[in-house]
Coordinates of C-alpha atoms in Angstrom, one line a residue:
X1 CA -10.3 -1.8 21.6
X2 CA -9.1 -4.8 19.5
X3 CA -6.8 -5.5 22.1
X4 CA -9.4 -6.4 24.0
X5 CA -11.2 -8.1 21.1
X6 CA -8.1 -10.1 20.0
X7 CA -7.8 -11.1 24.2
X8 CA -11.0 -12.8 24.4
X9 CA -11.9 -10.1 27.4
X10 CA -15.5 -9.9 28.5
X11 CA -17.7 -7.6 27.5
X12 CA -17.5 -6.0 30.6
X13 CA -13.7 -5.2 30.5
X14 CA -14.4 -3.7 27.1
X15 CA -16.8 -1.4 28.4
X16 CA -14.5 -0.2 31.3
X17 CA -11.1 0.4 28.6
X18 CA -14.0 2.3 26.2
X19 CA -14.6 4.8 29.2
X20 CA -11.2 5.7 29.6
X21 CA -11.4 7.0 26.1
X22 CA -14.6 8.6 26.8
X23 CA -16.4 6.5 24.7
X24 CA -19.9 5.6 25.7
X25 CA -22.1 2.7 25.5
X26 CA -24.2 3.1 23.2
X27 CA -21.3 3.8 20.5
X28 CA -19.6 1.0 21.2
X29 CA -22.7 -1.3 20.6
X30 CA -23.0 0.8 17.3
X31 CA -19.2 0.6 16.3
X32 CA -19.4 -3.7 17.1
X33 CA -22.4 -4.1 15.4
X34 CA -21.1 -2.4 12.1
X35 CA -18.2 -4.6 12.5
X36 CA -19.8 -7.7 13.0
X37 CA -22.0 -7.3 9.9
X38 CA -18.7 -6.3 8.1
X39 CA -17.5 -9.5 9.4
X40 CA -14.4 -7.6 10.2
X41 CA -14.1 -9.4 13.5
X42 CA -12.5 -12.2 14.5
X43 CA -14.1 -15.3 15.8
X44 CA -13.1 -15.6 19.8
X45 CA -12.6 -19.1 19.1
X46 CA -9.4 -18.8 16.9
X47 CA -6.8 -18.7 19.4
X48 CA -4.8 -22.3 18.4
X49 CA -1.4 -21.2 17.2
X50 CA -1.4 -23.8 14.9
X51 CA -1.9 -24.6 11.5
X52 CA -4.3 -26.1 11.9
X53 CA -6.8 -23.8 13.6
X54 CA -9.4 -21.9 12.1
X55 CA -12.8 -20.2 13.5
X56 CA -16.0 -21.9 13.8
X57 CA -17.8 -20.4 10.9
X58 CA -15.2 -19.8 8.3
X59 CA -15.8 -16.4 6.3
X60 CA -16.4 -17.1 2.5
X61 CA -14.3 -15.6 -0.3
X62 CA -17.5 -12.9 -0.9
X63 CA -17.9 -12.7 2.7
X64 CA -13.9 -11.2 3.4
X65 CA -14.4 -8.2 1.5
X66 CA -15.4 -5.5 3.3
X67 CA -16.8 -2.3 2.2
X68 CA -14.6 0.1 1.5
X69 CA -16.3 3.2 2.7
X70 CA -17.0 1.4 5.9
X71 CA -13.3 0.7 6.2
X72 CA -12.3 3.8 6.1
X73 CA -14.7 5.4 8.6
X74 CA -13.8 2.4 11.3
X75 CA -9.9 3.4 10.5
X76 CA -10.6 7.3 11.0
X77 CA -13.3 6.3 14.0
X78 CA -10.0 4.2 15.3
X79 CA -7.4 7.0 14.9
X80 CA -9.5 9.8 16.4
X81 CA -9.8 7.4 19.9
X82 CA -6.1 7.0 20.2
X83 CA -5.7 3.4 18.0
X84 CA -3.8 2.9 15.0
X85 CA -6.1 0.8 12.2
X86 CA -3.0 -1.3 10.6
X87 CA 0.7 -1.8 10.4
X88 CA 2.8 -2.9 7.4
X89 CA 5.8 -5.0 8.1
X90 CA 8.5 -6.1 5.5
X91 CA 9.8 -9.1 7.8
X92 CA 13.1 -9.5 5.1
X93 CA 14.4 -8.0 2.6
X94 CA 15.9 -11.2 1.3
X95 CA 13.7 -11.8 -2.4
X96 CA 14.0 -14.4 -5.3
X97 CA 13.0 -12.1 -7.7
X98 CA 15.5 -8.8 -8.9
X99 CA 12.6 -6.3 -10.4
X100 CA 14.0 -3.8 -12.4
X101 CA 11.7 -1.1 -10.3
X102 CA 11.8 -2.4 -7.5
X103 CA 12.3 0.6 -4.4
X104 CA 13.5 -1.8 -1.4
X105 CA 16.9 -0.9 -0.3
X106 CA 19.7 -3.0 -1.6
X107 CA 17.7 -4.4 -4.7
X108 CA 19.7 -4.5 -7.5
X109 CA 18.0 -2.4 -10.3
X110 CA 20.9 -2.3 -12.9
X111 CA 23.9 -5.0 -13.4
X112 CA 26.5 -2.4 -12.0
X113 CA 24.3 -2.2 -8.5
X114 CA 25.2 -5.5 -6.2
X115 CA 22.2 -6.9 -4.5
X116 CA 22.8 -6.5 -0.6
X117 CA 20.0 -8.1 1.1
X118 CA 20.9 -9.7 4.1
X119 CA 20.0 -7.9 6.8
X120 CA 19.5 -8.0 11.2
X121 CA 16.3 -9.5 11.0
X122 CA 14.2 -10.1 14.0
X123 CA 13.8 -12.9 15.3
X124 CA 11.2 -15.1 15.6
X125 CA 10.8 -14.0 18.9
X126 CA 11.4 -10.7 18.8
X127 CA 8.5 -11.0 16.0
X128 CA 6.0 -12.6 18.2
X129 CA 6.8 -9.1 20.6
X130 CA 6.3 -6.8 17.7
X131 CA 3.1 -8.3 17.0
X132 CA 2.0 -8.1 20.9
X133 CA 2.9 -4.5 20.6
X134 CA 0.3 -4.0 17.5
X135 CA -2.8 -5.8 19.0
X136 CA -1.7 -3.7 22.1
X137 CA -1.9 -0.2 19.7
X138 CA -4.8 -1.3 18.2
X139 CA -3.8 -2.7 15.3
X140 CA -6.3 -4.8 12.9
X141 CA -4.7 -4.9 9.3
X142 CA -1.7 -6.3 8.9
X143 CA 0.0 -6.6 5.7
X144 CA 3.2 -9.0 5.7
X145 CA 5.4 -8.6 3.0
X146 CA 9.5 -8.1 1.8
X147 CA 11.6 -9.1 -0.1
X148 CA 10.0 -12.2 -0.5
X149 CA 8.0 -12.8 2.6
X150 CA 7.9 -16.4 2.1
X151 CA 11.6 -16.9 2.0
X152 CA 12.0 -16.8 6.1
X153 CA 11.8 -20.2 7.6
X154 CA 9.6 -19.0 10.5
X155 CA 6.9 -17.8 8.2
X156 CA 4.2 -19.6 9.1
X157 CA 4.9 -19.4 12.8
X158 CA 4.9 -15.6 12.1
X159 CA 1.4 -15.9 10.4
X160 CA 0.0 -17.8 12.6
X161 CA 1.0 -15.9 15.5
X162 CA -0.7 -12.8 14.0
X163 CA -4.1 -14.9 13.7
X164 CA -4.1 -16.2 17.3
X165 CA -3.6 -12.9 18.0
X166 CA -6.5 -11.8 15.9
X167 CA -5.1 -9.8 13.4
X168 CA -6.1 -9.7 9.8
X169 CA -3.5 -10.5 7.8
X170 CA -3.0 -9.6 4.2
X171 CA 0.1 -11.2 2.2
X172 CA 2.5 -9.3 -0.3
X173 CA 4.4 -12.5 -2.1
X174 CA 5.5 -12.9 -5.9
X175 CA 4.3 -16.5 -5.3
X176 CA 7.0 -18.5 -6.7
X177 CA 6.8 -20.6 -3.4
X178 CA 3.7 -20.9 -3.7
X179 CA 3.2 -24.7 -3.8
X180 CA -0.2 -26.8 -3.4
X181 CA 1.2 -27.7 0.1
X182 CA 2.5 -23.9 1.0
X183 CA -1.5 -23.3 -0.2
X184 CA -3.2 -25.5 2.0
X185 CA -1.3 -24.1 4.5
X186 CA -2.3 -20.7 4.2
X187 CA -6.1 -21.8 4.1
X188 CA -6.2 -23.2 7.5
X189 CA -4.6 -19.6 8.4
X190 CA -7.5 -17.2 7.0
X191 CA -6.0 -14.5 5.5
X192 CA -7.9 -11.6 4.9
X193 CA -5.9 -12.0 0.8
X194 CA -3.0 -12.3 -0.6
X195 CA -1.6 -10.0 -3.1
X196 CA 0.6 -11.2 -6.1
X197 CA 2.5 -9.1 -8.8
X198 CA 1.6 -9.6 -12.5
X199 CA 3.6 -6.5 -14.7
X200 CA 2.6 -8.2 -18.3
X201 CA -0.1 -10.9 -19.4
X202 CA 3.1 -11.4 -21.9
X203 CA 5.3 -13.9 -20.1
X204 CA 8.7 -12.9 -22.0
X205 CA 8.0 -9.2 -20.2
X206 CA 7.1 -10.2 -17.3
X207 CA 10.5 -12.0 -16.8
X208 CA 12.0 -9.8 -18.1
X209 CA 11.8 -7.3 -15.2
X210 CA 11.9 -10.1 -12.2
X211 CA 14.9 -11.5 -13.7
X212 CA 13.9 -15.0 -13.2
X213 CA 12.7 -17.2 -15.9
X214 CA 9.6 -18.7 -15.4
X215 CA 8.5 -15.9 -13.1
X216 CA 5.4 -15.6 -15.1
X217 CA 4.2 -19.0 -14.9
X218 CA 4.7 -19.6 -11.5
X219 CA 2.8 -16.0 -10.0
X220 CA 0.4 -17.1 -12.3
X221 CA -0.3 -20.8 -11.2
X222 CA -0.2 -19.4 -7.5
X223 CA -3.3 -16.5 -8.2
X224 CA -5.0 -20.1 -10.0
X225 CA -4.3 -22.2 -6.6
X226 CA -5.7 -19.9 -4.1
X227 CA -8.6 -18.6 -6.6
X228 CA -9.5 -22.1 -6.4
X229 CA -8.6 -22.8 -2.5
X230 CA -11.0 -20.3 -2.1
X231 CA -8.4 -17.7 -1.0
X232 CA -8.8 -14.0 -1.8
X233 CA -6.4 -13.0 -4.5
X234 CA -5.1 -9.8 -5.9
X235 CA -3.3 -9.7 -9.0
X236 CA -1.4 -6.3 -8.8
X237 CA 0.0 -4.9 -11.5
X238 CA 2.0 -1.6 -12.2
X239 CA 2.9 -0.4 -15.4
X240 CA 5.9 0.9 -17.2
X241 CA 7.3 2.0 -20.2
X242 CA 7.4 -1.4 -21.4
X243 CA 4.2 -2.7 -20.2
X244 CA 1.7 -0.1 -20.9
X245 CA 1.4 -1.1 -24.2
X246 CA -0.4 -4.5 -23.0
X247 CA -2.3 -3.1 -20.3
X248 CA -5.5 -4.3 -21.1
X249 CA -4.7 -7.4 -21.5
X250 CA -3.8 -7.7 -18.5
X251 CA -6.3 -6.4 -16.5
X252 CA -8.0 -9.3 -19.0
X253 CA -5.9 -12.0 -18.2
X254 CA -7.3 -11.2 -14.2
X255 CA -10.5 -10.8 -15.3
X256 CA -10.3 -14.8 -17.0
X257 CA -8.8 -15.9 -13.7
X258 CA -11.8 -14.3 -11.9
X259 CA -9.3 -12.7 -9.6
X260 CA -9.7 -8.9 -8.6
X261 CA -7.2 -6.4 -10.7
X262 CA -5.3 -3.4 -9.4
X263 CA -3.5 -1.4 -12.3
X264 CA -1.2 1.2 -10.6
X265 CA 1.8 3.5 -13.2
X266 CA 3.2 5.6 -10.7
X267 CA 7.4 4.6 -10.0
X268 CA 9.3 6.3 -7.3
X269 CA 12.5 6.9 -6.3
X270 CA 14.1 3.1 -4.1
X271 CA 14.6 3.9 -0.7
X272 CA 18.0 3.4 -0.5
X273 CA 18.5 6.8 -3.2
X274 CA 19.0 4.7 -6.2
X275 CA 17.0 6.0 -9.1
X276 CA 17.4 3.2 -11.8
X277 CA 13.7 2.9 -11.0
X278 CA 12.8 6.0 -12.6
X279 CA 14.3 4.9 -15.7
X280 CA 11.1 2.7 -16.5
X281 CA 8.4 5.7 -16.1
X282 CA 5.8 6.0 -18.5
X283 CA 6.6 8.8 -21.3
X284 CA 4.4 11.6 -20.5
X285 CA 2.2 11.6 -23.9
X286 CA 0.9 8.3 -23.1
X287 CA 0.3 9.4 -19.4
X288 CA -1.8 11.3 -21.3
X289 CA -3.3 9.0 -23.3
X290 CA -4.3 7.0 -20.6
X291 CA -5.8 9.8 -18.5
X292 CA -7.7 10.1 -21.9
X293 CA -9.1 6.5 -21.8
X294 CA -12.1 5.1 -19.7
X295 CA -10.7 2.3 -18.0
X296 CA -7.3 3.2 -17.9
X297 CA -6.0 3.8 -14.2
X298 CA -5.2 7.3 -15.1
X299 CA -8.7 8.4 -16.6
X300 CA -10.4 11.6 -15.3
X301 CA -14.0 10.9 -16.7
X302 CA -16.2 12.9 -18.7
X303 CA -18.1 16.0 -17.7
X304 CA -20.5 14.4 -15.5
X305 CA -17.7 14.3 -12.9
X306 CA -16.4 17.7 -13.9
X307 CA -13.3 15.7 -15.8
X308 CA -12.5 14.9 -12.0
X309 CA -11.4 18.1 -11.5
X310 CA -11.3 18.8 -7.5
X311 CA -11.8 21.5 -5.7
X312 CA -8.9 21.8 -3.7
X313 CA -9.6 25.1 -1.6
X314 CA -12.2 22.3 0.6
X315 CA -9.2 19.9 1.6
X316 CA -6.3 22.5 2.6
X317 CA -7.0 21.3 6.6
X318 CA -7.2 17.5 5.5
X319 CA -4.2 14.8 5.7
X320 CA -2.9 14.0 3.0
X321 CA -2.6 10.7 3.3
X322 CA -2.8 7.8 6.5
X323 CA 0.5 7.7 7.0
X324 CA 1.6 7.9 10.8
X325 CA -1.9 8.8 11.4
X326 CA -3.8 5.5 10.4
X327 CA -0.6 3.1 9.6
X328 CA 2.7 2.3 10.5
X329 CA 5.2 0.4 8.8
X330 CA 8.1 -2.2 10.1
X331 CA 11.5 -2.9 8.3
X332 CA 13.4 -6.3 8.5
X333 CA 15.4 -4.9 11.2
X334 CA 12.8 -3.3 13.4
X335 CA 12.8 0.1 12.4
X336 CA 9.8 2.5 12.5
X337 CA 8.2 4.9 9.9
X338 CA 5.3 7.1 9.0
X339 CA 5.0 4.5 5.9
X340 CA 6.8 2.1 3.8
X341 CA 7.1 4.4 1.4
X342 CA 8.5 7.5 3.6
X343 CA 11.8 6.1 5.3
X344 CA 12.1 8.5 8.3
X345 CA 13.1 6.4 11.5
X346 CA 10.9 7.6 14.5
X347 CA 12.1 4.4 16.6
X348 CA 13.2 0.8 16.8
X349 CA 11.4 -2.0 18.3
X350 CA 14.2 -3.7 19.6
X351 CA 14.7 -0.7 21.5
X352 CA 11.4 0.3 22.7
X353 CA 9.4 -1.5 21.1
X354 CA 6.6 -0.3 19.1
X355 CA 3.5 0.0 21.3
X356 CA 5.3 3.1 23.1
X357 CA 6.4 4.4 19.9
X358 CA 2.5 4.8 19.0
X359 CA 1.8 5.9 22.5
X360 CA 4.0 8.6 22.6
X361 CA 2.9 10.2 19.8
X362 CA -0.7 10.2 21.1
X363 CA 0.2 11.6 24.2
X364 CA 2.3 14.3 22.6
X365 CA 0.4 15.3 19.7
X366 CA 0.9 18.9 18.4
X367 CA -2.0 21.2 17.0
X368 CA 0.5 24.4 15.7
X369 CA 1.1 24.5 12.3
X370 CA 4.5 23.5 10.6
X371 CA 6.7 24.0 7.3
X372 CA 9.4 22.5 6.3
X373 CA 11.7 24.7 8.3
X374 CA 10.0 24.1 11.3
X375 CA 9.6 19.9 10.7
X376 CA 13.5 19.6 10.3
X377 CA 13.8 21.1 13.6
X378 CA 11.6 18.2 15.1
X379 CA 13.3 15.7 16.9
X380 CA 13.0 11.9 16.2
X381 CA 10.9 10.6 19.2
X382 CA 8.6 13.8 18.5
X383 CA 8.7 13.3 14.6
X384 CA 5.6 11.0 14.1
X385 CA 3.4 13.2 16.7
X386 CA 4.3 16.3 14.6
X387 CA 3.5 14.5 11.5
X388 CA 0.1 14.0 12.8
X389 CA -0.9 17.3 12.4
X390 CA 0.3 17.8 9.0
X391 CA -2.5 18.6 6.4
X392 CA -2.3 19.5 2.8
X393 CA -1.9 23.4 3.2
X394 CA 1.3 22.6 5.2
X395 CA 3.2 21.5 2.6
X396 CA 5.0 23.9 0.1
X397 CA 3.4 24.0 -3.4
X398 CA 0.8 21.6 -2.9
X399 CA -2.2 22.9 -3.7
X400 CA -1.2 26.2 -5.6
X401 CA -1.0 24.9 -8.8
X402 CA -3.9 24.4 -11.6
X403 CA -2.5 20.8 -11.8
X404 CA -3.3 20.3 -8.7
X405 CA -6.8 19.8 -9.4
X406 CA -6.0 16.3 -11.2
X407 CA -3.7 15.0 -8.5
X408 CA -4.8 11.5 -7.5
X409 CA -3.2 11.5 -4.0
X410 CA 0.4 13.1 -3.6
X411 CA 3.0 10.9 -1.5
X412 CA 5.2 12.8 1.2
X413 CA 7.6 9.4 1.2
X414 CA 8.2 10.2 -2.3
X415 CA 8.5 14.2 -1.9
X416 CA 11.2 13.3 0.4
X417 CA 13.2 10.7 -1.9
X418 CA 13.1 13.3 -4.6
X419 CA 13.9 16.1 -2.5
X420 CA 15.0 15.3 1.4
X421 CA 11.5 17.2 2.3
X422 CA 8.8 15.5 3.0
X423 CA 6.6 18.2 2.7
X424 CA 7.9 19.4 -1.1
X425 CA 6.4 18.7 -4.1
X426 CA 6.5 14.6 -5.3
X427 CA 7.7 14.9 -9.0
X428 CA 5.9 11.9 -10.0
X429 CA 2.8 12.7 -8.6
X430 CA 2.8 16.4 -10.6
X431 CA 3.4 14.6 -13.4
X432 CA 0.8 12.4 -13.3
X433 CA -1.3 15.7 -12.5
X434 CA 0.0 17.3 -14.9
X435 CA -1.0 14.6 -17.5
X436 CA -5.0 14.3 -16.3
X437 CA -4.9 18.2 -16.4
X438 CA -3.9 18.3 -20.1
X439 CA -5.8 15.6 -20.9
X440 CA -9.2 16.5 -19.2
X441 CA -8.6 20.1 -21.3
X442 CA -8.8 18.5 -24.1
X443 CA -11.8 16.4 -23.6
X444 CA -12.9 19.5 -22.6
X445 CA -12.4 21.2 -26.2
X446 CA -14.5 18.6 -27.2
X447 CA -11.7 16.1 -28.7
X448 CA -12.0 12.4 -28.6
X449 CA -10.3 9.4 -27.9
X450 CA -9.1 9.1 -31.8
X451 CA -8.1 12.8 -31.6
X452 CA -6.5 13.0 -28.9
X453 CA -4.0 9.5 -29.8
X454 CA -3.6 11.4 -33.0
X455 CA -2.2 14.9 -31.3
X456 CA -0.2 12.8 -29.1
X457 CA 1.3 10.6 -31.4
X458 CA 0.5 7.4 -29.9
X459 CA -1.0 4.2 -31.0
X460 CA -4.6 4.0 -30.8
X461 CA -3.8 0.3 -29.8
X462 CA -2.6 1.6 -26.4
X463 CA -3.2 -1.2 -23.9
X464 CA -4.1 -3.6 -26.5
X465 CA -0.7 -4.2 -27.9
X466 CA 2.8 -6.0 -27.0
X467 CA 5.9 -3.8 -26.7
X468 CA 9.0 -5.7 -28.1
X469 CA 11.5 -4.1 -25.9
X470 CA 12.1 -5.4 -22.7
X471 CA 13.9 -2.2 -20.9
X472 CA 13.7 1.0 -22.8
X473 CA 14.5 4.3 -21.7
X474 CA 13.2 7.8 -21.9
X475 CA 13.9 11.2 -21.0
X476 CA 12.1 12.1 -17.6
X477 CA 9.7 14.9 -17.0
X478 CA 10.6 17.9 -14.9
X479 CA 8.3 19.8 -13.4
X480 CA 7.8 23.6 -14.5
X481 CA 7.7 26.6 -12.3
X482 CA 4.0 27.1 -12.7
X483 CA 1.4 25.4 -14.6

């Protein structure tokens, strides 16, 4: 359907590619109309490739959120009538920043690992195909990111490509290139946001784990200009062992710039097997802590909310997550996967391309139930239509623990750089569960905040405070046979 959306087709046309799906009508009119008052689509009139063009009534800041609940039911409505909802594509992993976490491959994490980060990246052209291939599988969401996404010279051509093609476009950047003119740019382009990195509202910290001096200031200037180009912008910010401490204040120093904060303390394994990234986890007592804390990212609320404890009997035959199912993600040199987060290869778009890729897996999807024994022995082009039908009681632990309970969302891309297996248990995320679990027990024995920093041994100024290490090191958590 948004191919037909993004092609200016009459309504007509639309009606006839909806009954090949066996959609009638009367839904269709219902599905538009929540879109239109979502302002989810995209004036017919932008279809100028250049910088210059934008549509005739020009969504507001306010205006280009949309709901989030309403999201996801278009994405699931999209999926279960053969479309994929969005696509993330890392178009280089070329960056000007070397984060100490960072899990793209060929990062350098330590100063015995050599950055390696040129790479076969497509080209212009062969971008402008990969992004005929996503309108053509339905794509709407596209998140462009790297590396440093701005360091390719055909950027903007790339960007504005996607928009003529009607896509909604978010941006990953650090925003060091993020000039007053690279701004201006970007506002006649109408991104749906862009999304920049803050780790610490401490600028010594914060350079401390990009590596580049000044890092700080610039990221921060950039959220300032497009907060006041009118441009939707995210601060994003994850938190380590040595930026916990002064997570508040950064969530504050969003708040001052008015800019919308996402706080996130989960690491993972990089991509290309190197663990260096693991090194900067949180120590589990203040995971703790944290899950202890209203307004910490980790909190599991009070007993209103049953200390967010889940039932998890009621989800057993539900997806774990929307990978393969509701995204797809893109590497520098056209390979395919489930996620950006879950490097298994299902294809290559200079091969293929991508729209057959998603094709195929709708036209071969699977409805037995696998293990991991029985996904190993799933060949490549069938991979992401076997993946489909992977739900939560598929997997091997998942689910069978009390922990389990408190888990936020487990990650099979992680389960598999842990592990090789997908479909095993993500350390990180049982750790995190394992951290709201023994918190939410002990708000449960009635303990407070005070008295549960006390037990713990940690600083009731958690979050408030600067930690004067740049890149400490603690021992990681392993998970225990049974919980």
């Amino acid at each position: 359907m948004w191919f037909f959306l993004s092609q200016n087709k009459s309504f007509a046309n639309l009606l006839n590619y909806a009954a090949t799906r066996n959609i009638d009508e009367e839904s269709l009119i219902s599905f538009l109309d929540e879109l239109s008052e979502a302002e989810l689509l995209v004036s017919n009139n932008f279809q100028n490739n250049s910088l210059t063009a934008e549509p005739l009534s020009a969504p507001t800041q306010d205006k280009n959120t949309p709901d989030a609940q309403l999201e996801y039911e278009i994405s699931e409505w999209a999926y279960s009538q053969g479309f994929l909802f969005s696509a993330h594509w890392e178009i280089t992993y070329r960056c000007n920043e070397i984060c100490v976490h960072c899990f793209n491959p060929g990062a350098a994490h330590t100063s015995d690992e050599k950055p390696n980060r040129n790479r076969d990246e497509l080209t212009t052209k062969e971008s402008f195909a990969l992004i005929d291939d996503l309108v053509k599988s339905g794509v709407f969401r596209l998140t462009i990111s790297g590396g440093e996404a701005t360091l390719r010279k055909d950027f903007f051509e790339i960007v504005s490509y996607a928009r003529s093609r009607g896509l909604s476009v978010v941006l990953y950047t650090n925003g060091l290139r993020l000039t007053e003119d690279f701004i201006q740019k970007l506002k006649t382009l109408w991104l749906h946001a862009v999304e920049i990195s803050i780790y610490s509202s401490n600028p010594e910290i914060h350079d401390s784990i990009t590596n580049v001096k000044g890092s700080f200031q610039k990221s921060i200037d950039a959220l300032s200009m497009l907060k006041n180009s009118n441009i939707k912008a995210v601060m994003k910010s994850v938190q380590m062992q040595h930026t916990v401490h002064g997570y508040q204040l950064t969530r504050e120093l969003g708040e001052k710039l008015n800019i919308n904060v996402v706080i996130d303390s989960l690491l993972s394994p990089a991509l290309d097997g190197k663990k260096a990234p693991l090194n900067h986890e949180l120590p589990f007592t203040e995971m703790v802590a944290l899950a202890a804390t209203a307004g910490s990212p980790l909190f599991v609320g009070n007993e209103q909310n049953n200390w967010d404890k889940k039932d998890v009997q009621k989800i057993l035959d539900k997806p774990v997550c929307g990978a393969g199912r509701k995204t797809l993600s893109i590497d520098p040199e056209g390979q395919i996967s489930p996620c950006v987060a879950f490097p298994v290869h299902i294809g290559n778009v200079r091969e293929k391309g991508f729209y057959p890729a998603w094709q195929h897996s709708q036209l071969q999807k699977q409805t037995s139930e696998l293990n991991s024994d029985s996904l190993k022995k799933v060949s490549t082009d069938n991979f992401l239509s076997a993946w489909q039908s992977i739900t939560l009681k598929s997997f091997d632990e998942c689910g069978m623990h009390e922990r389990c309970a408190w888990c936020n969302g487990l990650c099979p891309g992680d389960a598999l750089l842990y592990s090789d297996n997908p479909l095993a248990a993500a350390e990180n995320h049982c750790r995190e569960s394992s951290a709201r679990m023994t918190a939410a027990k002990m708000l449960m024995n009635g303990l407070n905040q005070q008295e549960i920093y006390a037990q713990l041994g940690v600083s009731t100024d958690l979050g408030r405070q600067y930690e004067s290490r740049a890149k400490p090191t603690y021992p990681h958590f392993r998970l225990q046979p049974s919980s």
